[in-house]
């Protein structure tokens, strides 16, 4: 169990990090615009960040779906471990858009000066993840006993709830950030500005992740006991 859970913690580090270029650019430019006394432009850019995030979700979801087996093989997983990893990824797929909203939404609010909402939402995500994972793994109280699959469902419930909360906050509006339908239509000059700032930071995080996954693949090749010790 420790071996499998440790591997999935890398996956749940990887998926949110795929939106890091957007969130990094969003924090930097929204905060700059708010500081310059341009809250309307800052809100417009936050909406553009969400629209880019939606496009990124399509790409990330497709990559997760189509390339999960090559990824699992690259991680030197086989047998029951490979099967569990595949089931885990399939259960996380539906909440990838809500993971994006967590990342980009919290970044928009931080840039506008609200550093509390993202913290509260992330705390809710963690608590729900722990609660439902324990209930569904053990079958405690009235919950079905799902074993390892309960970990994936608990994670999906936590992240799904967090994403919905942040989506509701952004629809209602907070700290000058509010989703508006017309402003979600991509404006490429704003997209270019956001990515020009965000991509270098996103590349930095991607490089760290690639190196970590290469190291993890090497550790997994040593055997399950060694991988569990590493986890």
Short mmCIF file of C-alpha atoms in Angstrom, two decimals:
data_model
loop_
_atom_site.label_atom_id
_atom_site.label_comp_id
_atom_site.label_asym_id
_atom_site.label_seq_id
_atom_site.Cartn_x
_atom_site.Cartn_y
_atom_site.Cartn_z
CA UNK A 1 0.00 0.00 0.00
CA UNK A 2 2.80 2.43 0.90
CA UNK A 3 4.48 1.81 -2.48
CA UNK A 4 1.29 2.49 -4.44
CA UNK A 5 0.22 5.51 -2.39
CA UNK A 6 3.69 7.00 -2.68
CA UNK A 7 3.57 6.71 -6.46
CA UNK A 8 0.13 8.35 -6.63
CA UNK A 9 1.41 11.28 -4.58
CA UNK A 10 3.77 11.97 -7.48
CA UNK A 11 0.82 11.83 -9.88
CA UNK A 12 -1.11 14.35 -7.78
CA UNK A 13 1.96 16.56 -7.84
CA UNK A 14 2.27 16.17 -11.61
CA UNK A 15 -1.30 16.98 -12.70
CA UNK A 16 -1.71 20.35 -10.90
CA UNK A 17 1.82 21.32 -11.97
CA UNK A 18 0.76 21.03 -15.62
CA UNK A 19 -1.17 24.27 -15.05
CA UNK A 20 1.75 26.01 -13.33
CA UNK A 21 2.71 28.19 -16.31
CA UNK A 22 -0.81 29.66 -16.31
CA UNK A 23 -0.99 30.16 -12.53
CA UNK A 24 2.49 31.70 -12.31
CA UNK A 25 1.73 34.18 -15.10
CA UNK A 26 -1.66 34.94 -13.56
CA UNK A 27 -0.29 35.82 -10.12
CA UNK A 28 2.44 38.02 -11.59
CA UNK A 29 0.33 40.01 -14.04
CA UNK A 30 -2.87 40.30 -11.98
CA UNK A 31 -0.88 41.64 -9.02
CA UNK A 32 0.96 44.07 -11.31
CA UNK A 33 -2.30 45.37 -12.76
CA UNK A 34 -3.99 45.65 -9.38
CA UNK A 35 -0.96 47.56 -8.06
CA UNK A 36 -1.11 49.87 -11.08
CA UNK A 37 -4.74 50.72 -10.28
CA UNK A 38 -6.21 48.73 -13.18
CA UNK A 39 -8.61 46.28 -11.48
CA UNK A 40 -10.84 45.94 -14.56
CA UNK A 41 -7.91 44.85 -16.73
CA UNK A 42 -6.74 42.53 -13.94
CA UNK A 43 -10.17 40.88 -13.88
CA UNK A 44 -10.16 40.55 -17.66
CA UNK A 45 -6.77 38.83 -17.52
CA UNK A 46 -7.99 36.48 -14.77
CA UNK A 47 -10.84 35.48 -17.07
CA UNK A 48 -8.34 34.90 -19.87
CA UNK A 49 -6.32 32.69 -17.54
CA UNK A 50 -9.39 30.52 -16.95
CA UNK A 51 -10.04 30.27 -20.70
CA UNK A 52 -6.43 29.18 -21.28
CA UNK A 53 -6.85 26.74 -18.42
CA UNK A 54 -9.90 25.23 -20.13
CA UNK A 55 -7.85 24.66 -23.28
CA UNK A 56 -5.03 23.21 -21.18
CA UNK A 57 -7.55 20.87 -19.51
CA UNK A 58 -8.43 19.38 -22.87
CA UNK A 59 -4.75 18.71 -23.55
CA UNK A 60 -3.95 17.39 -20.05
CA UNK A 61 -7.04 15.15 -19.96
CA UNK A 62 -6.24 13.75 -23.41
CA UNK A 63 -2.61 13.11 -22.43
CA UNK A 64 -3.67 11.44 -19.18
CA UNK A 65 -6.15 9.22 -21.01
CA UNK A 66 -4.13 8.25 -24.06
CA UNK A 67 -0.66 8.04 -22.54
CA UNK A 68 -1.38 6.52 -19.15
CA UNK A 69 -0.12 3.07 -20.17
CA UNK A 70 3.21 4.36 -21.58
CA UNK A 71 3.58 6.46 -18.41
CA UNK A 72 2.91 3.43 -16.20
CA UNK A 73 5.45 1.37 -18.14
CA UNK A 74 7.99 4.21 -17.92
CA UNK A 75 7.53 4.15 -14.14
CA UNK A 76 8.53 0.44 -14.19
CA UNK A 77 5.17 -0.73 -12.86
CA UNK A 78 3.75 -4.13 -13.66
CA UNK A 79 1.09 -6.54 -12.52
CA UNK A 80 -1.21 -5.39 -9.72
CA UNK A 81 0.66 -2.13 -9.24
CA UNK A 82 0.20 -1.18 -12.90
CA UNK A 83 -3.49 -2.06 -12.71
CA UNK A 84 -3.98 0.07 -9.61
CA UNK A 85 -2.15 3.03 -11.19
CA UNK A 86 -4.39 2.80 -14.27
CA UNK A 87 -7.58 2.69 -12.17
CA UNK A 88 -6.36 5.61 -10.09
CA UNK A 89 -5.70 7.77 -13.17
CA UNK A 90 -9.10 6.92 -14.66
CA UNK A 91 -10.87 8.04 -11.48
CA UNK A 92 -8.95 11.30 -11.39
CA UNK A 93 -9.69 12.16 -15.05
CA UNK A 94 -13.16 13.68 -14.46
CA UNK A 95 -11.89 16.18 -11.88
CA UNK A 96 -8.93 17.52 -13.89
CA UNK A 97 -10.96 20.64 -14.92
CA UNK A 98 -11.71 21.31 -11.25
CA UNK A 99 -8.04 20.85 -10.34
CA UNK A 100 -7.31 23.51 -12.97
CA UNK A 101 -9.88 25.86 -11.41
CA UNK A 102 -8.20 25.37 -8.04
CA UNK A 103 -4.81 26.33 -9.45
CA UNK A 104 -5.82 29.22 -11.70
CA UNK A 105 -8.62 30.53 -9.50
CA UNK A 106 -6.46 30.64 -6.38
CA UNK A 107 -3.66 32.30 -8.38
CA UNK A 108 -6.06 35.01 -9.62
CA UNK A 109 -7.26 35.74 -6.11
CA UNK A 110 -3.72 35.81 -4.71
CA UNK A 111 -2.70 38.28 -7.38
CA UNK A 112 -5.68 40.46 -6.41
CA UNK A 113 -4.63 40.39 -2.75
CA UNK A 114 -6.84 37.58 -1.40
CA UNK A 115 -4.43 35.02 0.01
CA UNK A 116 -6.99 33.48 2.37
CA UNK A 117 -9.55 31.88 0.03
CA UNK A 118 -7.04 29.62 -1.69
CA UNK A 119 -5.66 28.51 1.68
CA UNK A 120 -9.13 27.70 3.01
CA UNK A 121 -10.08 25.77 -0.13
CA UNK A 122 -6.84 23.80 -0.11
CA UNK A 123 -7.40 22.94 3.54
CA UNK A 124 -10.88 21.66 2.67
CA UNK A 125 -9.40 19.58 -0.16
CA UNK A 126 -6.88 17.96 2.19
CA UNK A 127 -9.41 17.26 4.94
CA UNK A 128 -11.98 15.74 2.56
CA UNK A 129 -9.26 13.71 0.88
CA UNK A 130 -8.19 12.25 4.23
CA UNK A 131 -11.76 11.70 5.45
CA UNK A 132 -13.18 9.99 2.37
CA UNK A 133 -10.02 8.02 1.60
CA UNK A 134 -10.05 6.53 5.10
CA UNK A 135 -13.80 5.81 4.98
CA UNK A 136 -13.70 4.23 1.53
CA UNK A 137 -10.52 2.23 2.10
CA UNK A 138 -11.65 0.76 5.42
CA UNK A 139 -15.42 0.67 4.95
CA UNK A 140 -15.84 2.42 8.29
CA UNK A 141 -19.38 3.31 9.40
CA UNK A 142 -21.76 3.15 6.39
CA UNK A 143 -19.12 3.59 3.66
CA UNK A 144 -18.44 0.79 1.16
CA UNK A 145 -15.07 -0.90 1.61
CA UNK A 146 -13.24 -0.24 -1.67
CA UNK A 147 -9.64 -0.86 -0.65
CA UNK A 148 -7.07 0.92 -2.81
CA UNK A 149 -9.78 2.33 -5.11
CA UNK A 150 -11.03 4.30 -2.11
CA UNK A 151 -7.83 6.35 -2.18
CA UNK A 152 -8.52 7.47 -5.75
CA UNK A 153 -12.16 8.27 -5.03
CA UNK A 154 -11.26 10.15 -1.84
CA UNK A 155 -8.74 12.22 -3.80
CA UNK A 156 -11.29 12.92 -6.54
CA UNK A 157 -13.93 13.97 -3.99
CA UNK A 158 -11.50 16.33 -2.25
CA UNK A 159 -10.23 18.00 -5.41
CA UNK A 160 -13.67 18.07 -7.02
CA UNK A 161 -15.17 19.83 -4.02
CA UNK A 162 -12.32 22.32 -3.84
CA UNK A 163 -12.67 23.14 -7.52
CA UNK A 164 -16.42 23.65 -7.23
CA UNK A 165 -15.97 25.98 -4.25
CA UNK A 166 -13.44 28.12 -6.09
CA UNK A 167 -15.60 28.14 -9.22
CA UNK A 168 -18.56 29.38 -7.16
CA UNK A 169 -16.36 32.07 -5.55
CA UNK A 170 -15.19 33.30 -8.95
CA UNK A 171 -18.70 33.31 -10.42
CA UNK A 172 -19.96 35.34 -7.46
CA UNK A 173 -16.88 37.55 -7.42
CA UNK A 174 -14.22 38.24 -4.81
CA UNK A 175 -11.35 40.73 -4.46
CA UNK A 176 -12.37 42.28 -7.77
CA UNK A 177 -12.10 38.95 -9.63
CA UNK A 178 -15.28 37.67 -11.25
CA UNK A 179 -15.95 35.37 -14.17
CA UNK A 180 -17.80 37.03 -17.05
CA UNK A 181 -18.90 35.08 -20.10
CA UNK A 182 -17.72 37.58 -22.71
CA UNK A 183 -14.32 37.96 -21.08
CA UNK A 184 -13.65 34.23 -21.34
CA UNK A 185 -13.32 34.49 -25.12
CA UNK A 186 -9.55 34.30 -25.78
CA UNK A 187 -7.83 37.59 -26.55
CA UNK A 188 -4.50 36.50 -27.92
CA UNK A 189 -2.57 39.63 -26.94
CA UNK A 190 -3.50 38.96 -23.30
CA UNK A 191 -2.80 35.23 -23.66
CA UNK A 192 0.63 36.03 -25.10
CA UNK A 193 1.39 38.41 -22.23
CA UNK A 194 0.36 35.85 -19.63
CA UNK A 195 2.35 33.00 -21.16
CA UNK A 196 5.42 35.17 -21.72
CA UNK A 197 5.63 35.61 -17.96
CA UNK A 198 4.38 32.16 -16.93
CA UNK A 199 6.17 29.79 -19.30
CA UNK A 200 9.71 30.20 -17.86
CA UNK A 201 8.43 29.36 -14.37
CA UNK A 202 6.33 26.53 -15.76
CA UNK A 203 9.37 25.15 -17.58
CA UNK A 204 11.34 25.27 -14.33
CA UNK A 205 8.68 23.22 -12.50
CA UNK A 206 8.39 20.82 -15.45
CA UNK A 207 12.15 20.22 -15.40
CA UNK A 208 12.04 19.40 -11.68
CA UNK A 209 9.12 17.01 -12.24
CA UNK A 210 10.79 15.21 -15.13
CA UNK A 211 13.93 14.67 -13.05
CA UNK A 212 11.88 13.46 -10.07
CA UNK A 213 9.93 11.02 -12.25
CA UNK A 214 13.13 9.70 -13.83
CA UNK A 215 14.50 9.12 -10.34
CA UNK A 216 11.24 7.45 -9.26
CA UNK A 217 11.38 5.15 -12.28
CA UNK A 218 14.89 4.10 -11.28
CA UNK A 219 13.81 3.45 -7.67
CA UNK A 220 10.79 1.41 -8.83
CA UNK A 221 13.06 -0.73 -10.99
CA UNK A 222 14.89 -1.86 -7.83
CA UNK A 223 11.77 -3.60 -6.49
CA UNK A 224 8.59 -2.98 -4.49
CA UNK A 225 10.32 -3.08 -1.13
CA UNK A 226 12.85 -0.43 -2.17
CA UNK A 227 10.09 1.69 -3.72
CA UNK A 228 8.03 1.46 -0.51
CA UNK A 229 11.06 2.52 1.53
CA UNK A 230 11.56 5.48 -0.78
CA UNK A 231 7.87 6.46 -0.41
#
